[in-house]
XYZ file of C-alpha atoms in Angstrom:
702
model
C 5.267 99.284 -8.998
C 8.860 99.394 -10.389
C 9.903 102.525 -12.141
C 12.099 102.897 -15.075
C 11.458 99.921 -17.251
C 8.308 99.269 -15.370
C 7.583 96.091 -13.554
C 4.345 95.664 -11.658
C 1.964 93.177 -10.690
C -1.866 92.716 -11.413
C -4.193 89.890 -10.997
C -5.531 87.553 -13.656
C -7.465 84.503 -12.674
C -6.418 84.773 -9.134
C -2.717 84.727 -9.782
C -0.395 87.643 -10.189
C 0.926 88.247 -13.650
C 3.754 90.333 -15.083
C 2.662 93.285 -17.011
C 4.013 94.132 -20.519
C 6.584 96.724 -19.231
C 9.069 93.830 -18.441
C 7.374 90.475 -19.155
C 8.422 87.230 -17.639
C 10.145 86.554 -20.843
C 12.967 88.850 -19.933
C 13.569 87.286 -16.602
C 15.189 83.954 -15.654
C 14.110 82.458 -12.270
C 16.236 79.758 -10.551
C 15.537 77.828 -7.256
C 18.508 76.285 -5.316
C 17.890 73.556 -2.870
C 19.522 70.341 -1.837
C 16.129 68.748 -1.787
C 15.306 69.201 -5.458
C 14.380 65.741 -6.680
C 16.063 64.644 -3.429
C 13.694 63.957 -0.357
C 15.320 64.811 2.930
C 12.631 66.798 4.992
C 9.928 69.416 4.610
C 11.844 71.506 2.023
C 11.049 68.931 -0.510
C 7.449 69.357 0.145
C 7.776 73.207 -0.115
C 9.471 72.945 -3.517
C 7.342 70.051 -4.843
C 4.080 71.492 -4.131
C 4.947 75.082 -5.160
C 6.340 74.066 -8.625
C 2.976 73.886 -10.256
C 1.976 77.493 -9.388
C 5.536 78.840 -10.236
C 5.838 76.867 -13.480
C 2.394 78.147 -14.578
C 3.538 81.705 -14.043
C 6.993 81.565 -15.424
C 6.805 78.753 -18.015
C 10.097 77.871 -19.664
C 12.134 80.671 -17.680
C 11.889 78.713 -14.454
C 14.495 76.314 -13.399
C 15.250 74.288 -10.185
C 18.922 73.323 -9.224
C 19.835 70.402 -7.139
C 22.074 67.539 -6.637
C 22.267 64.433 -9.031
C 21.585 61.061 -7.532
C 21.347 58.093 -10.039
C 18.193 56.454 -8.248
C 16.377 59.803 -8.070
C 17.066 60.606 -11.800
C 15.874 57.165 -12.832
C 12.593 57.421 -10.995
C 11.639 61.042 -10.941
C 13.348 62.948 -13.842
C 12.667 62.558 -17.573
C 16.051 63.756 -19.332
C 15.610 66.223 -22.122
C 17.733 68.950 -23.892
C 17.502 72.696 -22.433
C 15.489 74.900 -24.720
C 16.905 77.992 -23.124
C 20.213 79.053 -24.836
C 21.896 80.385 -21.745
C 21.221 77.347 -19.694
C 22.389 75.032 -22.563
C 25.616 77.129 -23.161
C 26.192 76.950 -19.283
C 25.963 73.281 -19.172
C 28.020 72.678 -22.148
C 30.815 74.912 -20.844
C 30.726 73.082 -17.338
C 30.695 69.589 -18.886
C 33.770 70.369 -21.125
C 35.686 71.232 -18.045
C 35.174 67.986 -16.026
C 31.682 68.317 -14.639
C 28.688 66.204 -14.941
C 25.468 68.367 -15.232
C 22.107 66.802 -16.057
C 19.070 68.472 -17.416
C 15.451 67.344 -17.424
C 11.849 67.682 -16.387
C 10.929 66.730 -12.798
C 7.879 64.317 -13.015
C 5.693 66.092 -10.474
C 2.716 68.535 -10.974
C 3.846 71.515 -13.192
C 6.854 69.478 -14.864
C 9.444 72.100 -14.005
C 12.884 71.970 -15.462
C 15.767 70.791 -13.210
C 19.497 71.309 -13.448
C 21.356 68.479 -11.462
C 25.033 68.440 -10.500
C 26.853 65.260 -9.828
C 28.762 65.974 -6.628
C 30.844 62.845 -6.522
C 32.145 63.551 -10.174
C 33.434 67.031 -9.104
C 34.669 66.018 -5.709
C 38.577 66.240 -7.189
C 38.070 70.151 -6.933
C 37.223 70.136 -3.215
C 40.422 71.603 -1.837
C 40.604 74.326 -4.426
C 37.108 75.248 -3.563
C 37.688 75.193 0.045
C 40.467 77.751 -0.635
C 37.825 79.944 -2.633
C 35.539 79.862 0.287
C 38.247 80.955 2.708
C 39.200 83.757 0.291
C 35.482 84.735 0.038
C 34.315 84.846 3.694
C 37.108 83.288 5.946
C 35.113 80.313 6.773
C 36.970 76.869 6.838
C 35.336 73.384 6.641
C 36.788 70.494 8.763
C 37.866 67.505 6.465
C 35.726 65.164 8.570
C 32.265 66.855 7.903
C 31.266 65.016 4.824
C 27.943 66.813 4.567
C 29.460 70.209 4.743
C 32.106 69.234 2.219
C 29.270 68.056 -0.145
C 27.480 71.318 0.435
C 30.694 73.233 -0.726
C 30.863 71.191 -4.034
C 27.234 71.787 -4.510
C 27.500 75.497 -3.794
C 30.705 76.010 -6.036
C 29.103 74.232 -8.940
C 25.893 76.521 -8.552
C 28.032 79.670 -8.433
C 29.945 78.401 -11.489
C 26.848 77.541 -13.433
C 25.226 81.001 -12.607
C 28.327 82.638 -13.799
C 28.069 80.798 -17.157
C 24.293 81.521 -17.446
C 24.896 85.383 -16.679
C 27.463 85.495 -19.392
C 25.169 84.284 -22.090
C 21.700 85.902 -20.521
C 21.549 88.305 -23.565
C 20.215 91.103 -21.343
C 17.693 88.912 -19.249
C 17.750 89.660 -15.588
C 18.387 86.558 -13.299
C 16.680 86.002 -9.993
C 17.929 83.215 -7.753
C 16.354 81.756 -4.545
C 18.584 79.836 -2.286
C 16.874 77.519 0.286
C 18.713 76.816 3.597
C 22.287 76.862 4.486
C 22.840 73.776 2.245
C 22.422 75.828 -0.709
C 23.969 78.970 0.792
C 27.489 78.554 -0.361
C 26.427 79.109 -3.921
C 24.885 82.507 -2.884
C 28.169 83.302 -0.952
C 30.316 82.720 -3.896
C 28.082 84.351 -6.443
C 27.979 87.697 -4.453
C 31.956 87.399 -3.777
C 32.370 87.279 -7.480
C 29.823 90.019 -8.092
C 27.641 88.148 -10.384
C 24.849 90.178 -11.884
C 22.049 88.318 -10.219
C 19.245 89.240 -7.788
C 19.327 86.936 -4.808
C 16.838 85.758 -2.073
C 17.943 83.553 0.741
C 15.090 81.624 2.537
C 15.749 79.745 5.975
C 13.091 77.261 7.004
C 14.690 76.648 10.347
C 18.003 78.211 11.803
C 20.638 75.572 12.518
C 21.478 76.607 15.946
C 17.882 76.885 16.938
C 17.087 73.310 16.095
C 20.069 72.153 18.084
C 19.255 74.187 21.208
C 15.718 73.348 21.254
C 16.600 69.459 21.079
C 18.779 70.031 24.221
C 15.612 71.081 26.297
C 16.645 74.618 26.609
C 14.142 77.102 27.304
C 14.808 78.666 23.910
C 12.159 81.231 23.281
C 12.507 82.892 26.680
C 16.313 83.284 26.417
C 16.699 84.331 22.719
C 18.372 87.508 23.604
C 20.791 85.803 26.144
C 22.560 83.111 24.126
C 26.287 83.544 23.301
C 25.744 82.342 19.765
C 29.321 81.686 18.932
C 29.933 79.814 21.946
C 26.696 77.631 21.664
C 27.574 76.785 17.883
C 31.219 76.043 18.873
C 30.232 73.629 21.686
C 27.884 71.879 19.350
C 30.691 71.579 16.607
C 28.598 73.294 13.916
C 30.372 76.689 14.055
C 31.533 76.561 10.350
C 27.975 75.661 9.240
C 26.557 78.407 11.274
C 29.068 80.846 9.809
C 27.741 79.552 6.325
C 24.304 80.075 7.280
C 24.876 83.681 8.710
C 26.992 84.683 5.841
C 24.375 83.625 3.290
C 21.617 85.664 5.298
C 23.684 88.812 5.113
C 24.947 88.289 1.450
C 21.376 88.023 0.144
C 19.427 91.031 -1.352
C 16.352 89.845 0.297
C 16.090 87.444 3.334
C 12.934 85.566 4.078
C 11.688 83.187 6.593
C 8.562 80.838 6.631
C 6.753 82.182 9.719
C 6.711 84.948 12.215
C 7.999 82.719 14.991
C 11.055 81.898 12.817
C 11.476 85.448 11.962
C 12.053 86.299 15.612
C 14.330 83.459 15.971
C 16.240 84.550 12.865
C 16.755 87.986 14.172
C 18.509 86.785 17.196
C 20.314 83.752 16.015
C 21.396 85.100 12.477
C 21.411 88.981 13.439
C 19.145 89.940 10.481
C 15.516 90.738 10.501
C 13.694 88.942 7.474
C 12.269 91.335 4.867
C 9.412 89.096 3.926
C 7.638 86.241 5.600
C 6.756 83.479 3.064
C 4.273 81.087 4.583
C 4.309 77.427 3.241
C 1.527 76.398 1.242
C 0.258 73.153 -0.434
C -1.189 72.345 -3.770
C -4.661 71.874 -2.464
C -6.039 70.382 -5.622
C -3.891 67.079 -4.828
C -5.786 66.375 -1.709
C -9.244 67.909 -2.665
C -12.028 65.346 -2.702
C -14.837 68.102 -2.875
C -17.917 66.500 -1.001
C -16.116 63.081 -0.956
C -13.787 63.677 1.926
C -16.349 62.420 4.661
C -16.827 59.336 2.693
C -13.095 58.715 2.328
C -12.792 59.298 6.006
C -15.270 56.559 6.715
C -13.631 54.280 4.366
C -10.048 54.647 5.425
C -11.390 54.506 9.039
C -12.740 51.040 8.399
C -9.106 49.866 7.381
C -7.699 51.225 10.501
C -10.259 49.465 12.554
C -9.367 46.173 10.760
C -5.783 46.707 11.894
C -6.907 47.511 15.510
C -8.974 44.445 15.609
C -5.870 42.222 14.915
C -3.585 44.323 17.238
C -5.930 44.003 20.268
C -7.199 40.517 19.537
C -8.025 38.900 23.087
C -8.444 42.413 24.561
C -11.017 43.710 22.142
C -13.446 44.608 24.985
C -14.138 48.175 23.535
C -16.557 49.302 20.984
C -14.896 50.233 17.796
C -17.868 52.539 16.747
C -16.989 54.507 19.997
C -13.185 54.514 19.385
C -11.304 57.685 18.400
C -8.088 57.445 16.313
C -5.288 60.031 17.176
C -1.785 60.105 15.639
C 1.531 62.065 15.661
C 3.784 61.872 12.794
C 7.043 63.294 11.653
C 10.930 63.108 12.386
C 11.788 61.314 15.592
C 12.570 64.411 17.525
C 11.091 63.480 21.016
C 11.084 67.037 22.453
C 10.960 69.282 19.366
C 7.981 67.347 18.026
C 6.130 67.592 21.195
C 6.039 63.703 21.873
C 6.977 64.303 25.500
C 4.153 66.600 26.238
C 1.740 64.436 24.280
C 2.463 61.326 26.068
C 2.042 62.961 29.540
C -1.289 64.591 28.407
C -2.365 61.036 27.297
C -1.636 59.811 30.778
C -3.941 62.632 32.192
C -6.601 61.957 29.476
C -6.537 58.230 30.414
C -7.305 59.366 34.069
C -10.210 61.674 33.145
C -11.920 59.066 30.847
C -11.612 56.347 33.643
C -12.823 58.878 36.488
C -15.888 59.910 34.389
C -16.639 56.279 33.327
C -16.505 57.276 29.634
C -17.488 54.552 27.098
C -15.080 56.239 24.612
C -11.628 54.649 23.803
C -8.795 56.415 22.298
C -6.230 54.693 20.040
C -3.081 56.789 19.558
C -0.566 55.958 16.892
C 2.930 57.384 17.014
C 4.364 57.360 13.393
C 8.011 58.184 13.880
C 10.887 56.322 12.149
C 13.491 54.802 14.398
C 15.948 52.031 14.098
C 14.383 48.568 14.365
C 14.843 44.967 13.422
C 11.641 44.457 11.559
C 8.147 43.779 12.803
C 7.820 41.963 16.154
C 6.179 38.488 16.042
C 3.257 39.343 18.457
C 2.043 42.111 16.120
C 2.183 39.780 12.924
C 0.679 37.006 14.879
C -2.449 39.395 15.686
C -3.096 40.063 12.187
C -2.804 36.444 11.233
C -5.204 35.663 13.980
C -7.835 38.332 12.744
C -7.459 36.885 9.211
C -7.984 33.418 10.577
C -11.217 34.463 12.491
C -12.503 36.254 9.371
C -11.984 33.132 7.109
C -13.751 31.008 9.821
C -16.701 33.351 10.114
C -16.999 33.403 6.331
C -17.110 29.858 6.074
C -19.628 29.254 8.764
C -21.722 32.116 7.395
C -21.779 30.185 3.838
C -22.953 27.002 5.421
C -25.494 28.882 7.694
C -26.880 30.800 4.618
C -27.327 27.589 2.463
C -29.318 25.813 5.290
C -31.324 29.016 5.816
C -32.160 29.302 2.125
C -32.983 25.606 1.828
C -35.473 25.887 4.693
C -37.069 28.883 3.472
C -37.591 27.194 -0.074
C -39.339 24.310 1.902
C -41.669 27.086 3.615
C -40.119 26.518 7.080
C -38.698 28.656 9.693
C -35.472 26.951 10.560
C -34.630 26.060 14.249
C -31.767 28.186 14.919
C -30.549 25.825 17.594
C -30.137 23.057 15.116
C -29.137 25.086 11.907
C -25.385 25.016 13.364
C -24.139 21.310 13.688
C -21.595 19.984 16.140
C -18.770 20.541 13.651
C -19.700 24.328 13.279
C -19.815 24.855 17.007
C -16.281 23.037 17.322
C -14.760 25.334 14.661
C -16.238 28.464 16.380
C -14.997 27.364 19.873
C -11.381 26.544 18.575
C -11.313 30.023 16.882
C -12.379 31.745 20.211
C -9.593 29.839 22.041
C -7.188 30.855 19.339
C -7.856 34.576 20.411
C -6.773 33.923 23.941
C -3.468 35.617 24.817
C -1.451 35.560 28.008
C 0.313 39.184 27.385
C -1.032 42.479 26.814
C -1.207 43.887 23.282
C 2.205 45.349 22.467
C 2.903 49.136 22.452
C 5.148 48.880 19.482
C 4.765 47.063 16.145
C 8.572 46.521 15.525
C 11.418 45.335 17.559
C 13.199 48.429 18.587
C 17.190 48.217 18.404
C 17.549 50.553 21.439
C 14.559 49.488 23.318
C 15.734 50.289 26.724
C 16.774 53.799 25.964
C 14.147 54.814 23.434
C 12.432 58.003 24.631
C 8.913 57.114 23.672
C 8.991 53.563 25.133
C 10.970 54.776 28.257
C 8.165 57.432 28.798
C 5.452 54.842 28.247
C 7.000 52.687 31.092
C 6.965 55.644 33.368
C 3.458 56.599 32.853
C 2.253 53.024 32.681
C 0.088 52.978 29.716
C 0.598 49.386 28.632
C -2.809 48.721 26.707
C -4.352 47.045 29.754
C -8.093 46.326 29.700
C -8.850 49.241 32.095
C -7.092 51.898 30.116
C -9.233 53.912 28.138
C -6.152 55.284 26.070
C -4.359 52.758 23.974
C -0.764 53.295 22.429
C 0.766 51.848 19.281
C 4.358 53.101 18.239
C 4.827 52.421 14.484
C 8.574 53.394 13.902
C 8.614 53.561 10.067
C 6.878 55.585 7.481
C 3.582 54.013 6.303
C 3.324 52.369 3.031
C 0.634 50.618 0.983
C 2.868 47.687 0.540
C 3.280 47.067 4.198
C 2.136 43.566 5.470
C 1.158 44.936 8.705
C -0.743 48.257 8.059
C -1.097 48.629 4.321
C -2.001 52.296 3.960
C -0.296 55.277 2.436
C 0.183 58.272 4.766
C -2.511 60.318 3.125
C -5.059 57.379 3.517
C -3.982 56.942 7.087
C -4.448 60.628 7.755
C -8.065 60.544 6.313
C -8.886 57.520 8.325
C -8.051 59.230 11.827
C -10.167 61.683 13.822
C -7.372 63.995 15.015
C -3.834 64.806 14.492
C -1.782 65.875 17.573
C 1.430 67.990 16.972
C 2.221 69.815 19.938
C 5.638 70.887 18.806
C 8.067 73.030 20.645
C 10.142 73.842 17.574
C 8.363 73.825 14.354
C 9.238 76.649 12.041
C 6.173 75.858 9.845
C 4.506 72.542 10.324
C 3.311 70.607 7.223
C 1.609 67.802 9.225
C -1.245 69.991 10.683
C -1.599 71.725 7.320
C -1.928 68.336 5.495
C -4.722 67.448 7.991
C -6.342 70.750 7.348
C -6.535 70.174 3.553
C -7.851 66.680 4.003
C -10.677 67.943 6.482
C -9.144 66.336 9.654
C -8.823 68.449 12.832
C -5.444 68.895 14.235
C -3.645 70.102 17.499
C -0.732 72.607 16.886
C 1.015 75.193 19.113
C 1.702 78.866 19.076
C 5.482 78.036 18.559
C 4.767 76.697 14.998
C 4.421 78.683 12.018
C 1.177 77.009 11.072
C -0.300 77.742 14.523
C 0.695 81.323 14.335
C -0.691 81.801 10.867
C -4.026 80.209 11.870
C -4.302 82.314 14.946
C -3.748 85.488 12.753
C -6.372 84.495 10.079
C -9.039 82.550 11.956
C -11.307 84.212 14.588
C -11.919 80.969 16.467
C -9.445 78.281 15.333
C -11.006 75.599 17.793
C -14.425 75.867 16.074
C -12.764 75.122 12.733
C -10.925 72.215 14.288
C -7.583 73.827 14.792
C -6.549 73.283 18.360
C -3.471 75.727 19.394
C -1.668 74.957 22.631
C 0.146 77.771 24.230
C 3.753 76.717 24.670
C 5.177 80.087 24.574
C 3.621 82.023 27.439
C 2.646 78.965 29.851
C 4.718 76.592 31.954
C 5.099 73.044 30.441
C 2.763 71.610 33.000
C 0.156 74.316 32.110
C 0.569 73.603 28.422
C 0.096 69.959 29.272
C -3.048 70.563 31.086
C -4.312 72.725 28.108
C -3.657 69.828 25.812
C -5.342 67.435 27.936
C -8.495 69.575 28.063
C -8.418 69.888 24.287
C -8.180 66.122 23.771
C -10.934 65.410 26.511
C -13.259 68.065 24.939
C -12.689 66.392 21.565
C -13.694 62.883 23.242
C -16.821 64.331 24.445
C -18.012 65.547 21.045
C -20.790 63.643 19.407
C -20.400 61.906 16.089
C -22.420 64.638 14.442
C -20.398 67.381 15.987
C -17.253 65.820 14.682
C -18.751 65.563 11.227
C -19.616 69.318 11.213
C -16.155 70.220 12.621
C -14.526 68.182 9.713
C -16.489 70.377 7.263
C -15.258 73.479 8.703
C -11.617 72.128 8.934
C -11.868 71.424 5.169
C -12.943 74.746 4.370
C -9.760 76.301 5.673
C -7.830 74.523 3.003
C -8.202 77.595 0.628
C -6.031 79.501 3.118
C -3.113 77.137 2.500
C -3.243 76.989 -1.367
C -0.172 78.122 -3.232
C -2.399 80.262 -5.579
C -2.544 82.716 -2.469
C 0.499 82.158 -0.615
C 2.710 82.183 -3.647
C 2.125 85.920 -3.726
C 4.503 86.467 -0.749
C 7.119 84.839 -2.978
C 6.200 87.263 -5.834
C 6.695 90.220 -3.438
C 10.208 88.856 -2.200
C 11.279 88.626 -6.089
C 10.009 92.074 -6.712
C 11.880 93.461 -3.842
C 15.169 91.709 -4.627
C 15.055 92.960 -8.226
C 14.786 96.567 -6.909
C 17.746 96.012 -4.603
C 19.951 94.254 -7.176
C 19.475 96.470 -9.946
C 18.382 99.760 -8.450
C 19.609 101.791 -11.438
C 17.208 100.006 -13.624
C 14.290 99.248 -11.222
C 12.870 101.219 -8.573
C 10.226 99.833 -6.152
C 7.882 102.215 -4.207
C 7.665 101.896 -0.633
C 5.130 99.160 0.041
C 4.228 96.400 2.485
C 4.437 92.650 1.940
C 1.221 90.939 1.157
C -1.268 91.461 3.782
C -4.441 90.063 5.182
C -5.223 93.030 7.463
C -8.904 93.086 8.160
C -9.515 89.572 7.148
C -10.359 86.710 9.400
C -12.541 83.638 9.139
C -15.514 84.541 11.227
C -16.525 82.589 14.460
C -19.255 80.078 13.504
C -22.771 80.855 15.054
C -22.764 77.392 16.784
C -19.775 76.480 18.976
C -19.303 73.852 19.952
C -20.717 72.546 16.490
C -24.401 71.210 17.244
C -26.182 68.713 15.037
C -29.679 69.011 16.277
C -31.153 71.336 13.642
C -28.893 70.574 10.772
C -30.274 71.325 7.472
C -30.598 68.835 4.505
C -27.473 70.337 3.060
C -25.482 68.997 5.948
C -23.435 66.075 5.404
C -25.199 62.666 5.880
C -23.554 59.843 8.050
C -24.246 56.252 7.356
C -23.478 55.630 11.116
C -25.932 56.062 14.014
C -25.956 59.713 14.975
C -26.684 61.269 18.293
C -29.728 63.557 18.722
C -28.065 66.466 20.862
C -29.886 69.606 21.690
C -28.274 72.602 20.385
C -28.440 75.396 17.863
C -29.432 75.092 14.230
C -26.351 74.591 11.837
C -26.571 75.248 8.138
C -23.512 73.948 6.508
C -24.085 75.534 3.112
C -24.590 78.971 4.681
C -21.518 78.760 6.710
C -19.678 77.554 3.755
C -20.744 80.374 1.538
C -19.844 83.080 4.161
C -16.315 81.404 4.274
C -16.023 81.425 0.596
C -16.643 85.022 0.545
C -14.128 85.720 3.218
C -11.334 83.679 1.408
C -12.174 85.077 -2.005
C -9.636 87.922 -1.880
C -7.734 88.050 1.509
C -4.481 89.076 0.077
C -3.269 92.335 -1.556
C 0.029 93.557 -3.174
C -0.999 96.982 -3.722
C 0.350 99.872 -1.888
C -1.947 101.603 0.662
C -1.502 105.523 0.814
C -0.315 106.754 4.222
C -3.204 107.424 6.541
C -5.800 105.360 4.760
C -6.790 102.149 6.334
C -8.142 99.146 4.388
C -11.663 98.302 4.972
C -13.059 94.744 4.983
C -13.663 93.710 1.593
C -11.420 96.136 -0.068
C -8.909 93.664 -1.137
C -9.168 92.964 -4.976
C -7.851 89.919 -6.825
């Protein structure tokens, strides 16, 4: 509760609401990021998915600030005039002084207002603004660092805009949240000019941390031993690091996206975060209610079609006993865990061959790299598949007509004579066309740096070349998936739904949206205890493995031990029956409520309450309170682990495929689901707990 002109939070329909003491109408909320309408990385997903919850809460008093790019404006933004008087007058003032400020609604769920600055149009002010930054914090920017120069222009325009807004705010209090160092200059200049705003700075990953991890340094065991200034200087990012650190220390409230990043930030940026704000998703976007199992089967069939073409001539494995695994994201070979994944696949291949398993594993690497388009062999495979399909279809029609005619005459046709010589010739030619002298390719594209590519170099070292004897097959697809692709015409979401397991054994992953997206689509995934997502699941799920979240220990184990653990996870997954995988997908999908912004948005609410009390202590006072907590809350361990299908009730999902009749404990999907619904119903609390009183399970109220 905030004293004075009181501000407190209550719950209405599962979402926090401002009480009448100081309603939202008396506040303006701005979020500043380089990725507003401009997709660069994961922050775009954070802002885009969170927009609906925030816009529902704040209405016309919520604005996003980002850079203007013509192609983004044309395809993502509907231009309109600002309703808010302070914003309109601020834009008019800046446009009159030689700037170009655009306004509109971002065409995503929630349709939030966006204020976009044309960076190129204001570049003539660059030298002056460099002087302003130097006077504010003694940080200089090299002339050759184009990205940092752009961020200086963006930050200067942001600070200018906020100055104009506060001049015309008519008593409204302004809260501004800045995301990452790219937006940090606006925060630094705003504080240097003593603007009456409450500021929050959120780091999604520290600059230096990402660089150090990419250099294969034992990062987490030496956090307290790095010479920060020296390391940043050697990597020629010292000026950027200074901007990031200055932003952190200028903000009223500093937040990070995970506990592991909070530890990193405390050592790298020398400030302990005030609040951890986990990243969520707009779960409704992915929800398919009871249809997600059917969607899995449908999209799996489309992946199988691609595999039939890619492995033509070597398709001596049963696709119904083939598992599809994938890793996706930025091509950061070590940070994303592609190195440990490939090594574990080599060991998995050995185990499957040694135990004479009839399971085949096809692994996709969806990681964009420089290419010269599709390679000929891959395109030929899909052409051969289509030709065989056309041949089979034509022969089937002739066969069906002859069979139909024979039955009309009351005869059982002679199957040896129903196909004539021409039909047999056509089929033999089709079979001959599937012969190939080479192995199926391990990449779908011609790589520009084939000889030095980290993934291809490792594949050569471990010897996984898609030979007939290998139980693990590899396919590198070095570009993002698209439904318009002539090779694998599927969007990313469709592809994920069709796979059996996502594998993301990252070494450096402040949050990890890829396993989170798998979870809300009901697909099990592998993550690590060095990712924010993995730490979050360890905290809130009693037995993550039973719910399809496999967490590899990369913090307290050696790389070789971590690789062995990952191998055992993969081998155990390969040994599951089809029914066990169905049950596990049910459990995985139920975890999606944990990742919904309707719940995780409360951490942001807490940060805003805290920054108001710090920015305006004479008007607001916040009683000592803890951030939103889930103390005492955990998803229970399911009674049947590993999931067992033998006694499944009628409520369990039905599979159209043949199912294994395994012995095991009874499994009631409805009973488990109801128990999980009760546990997720009210896991978060913003209320203050009196000292000495411990919350009991079930005490948290919405």
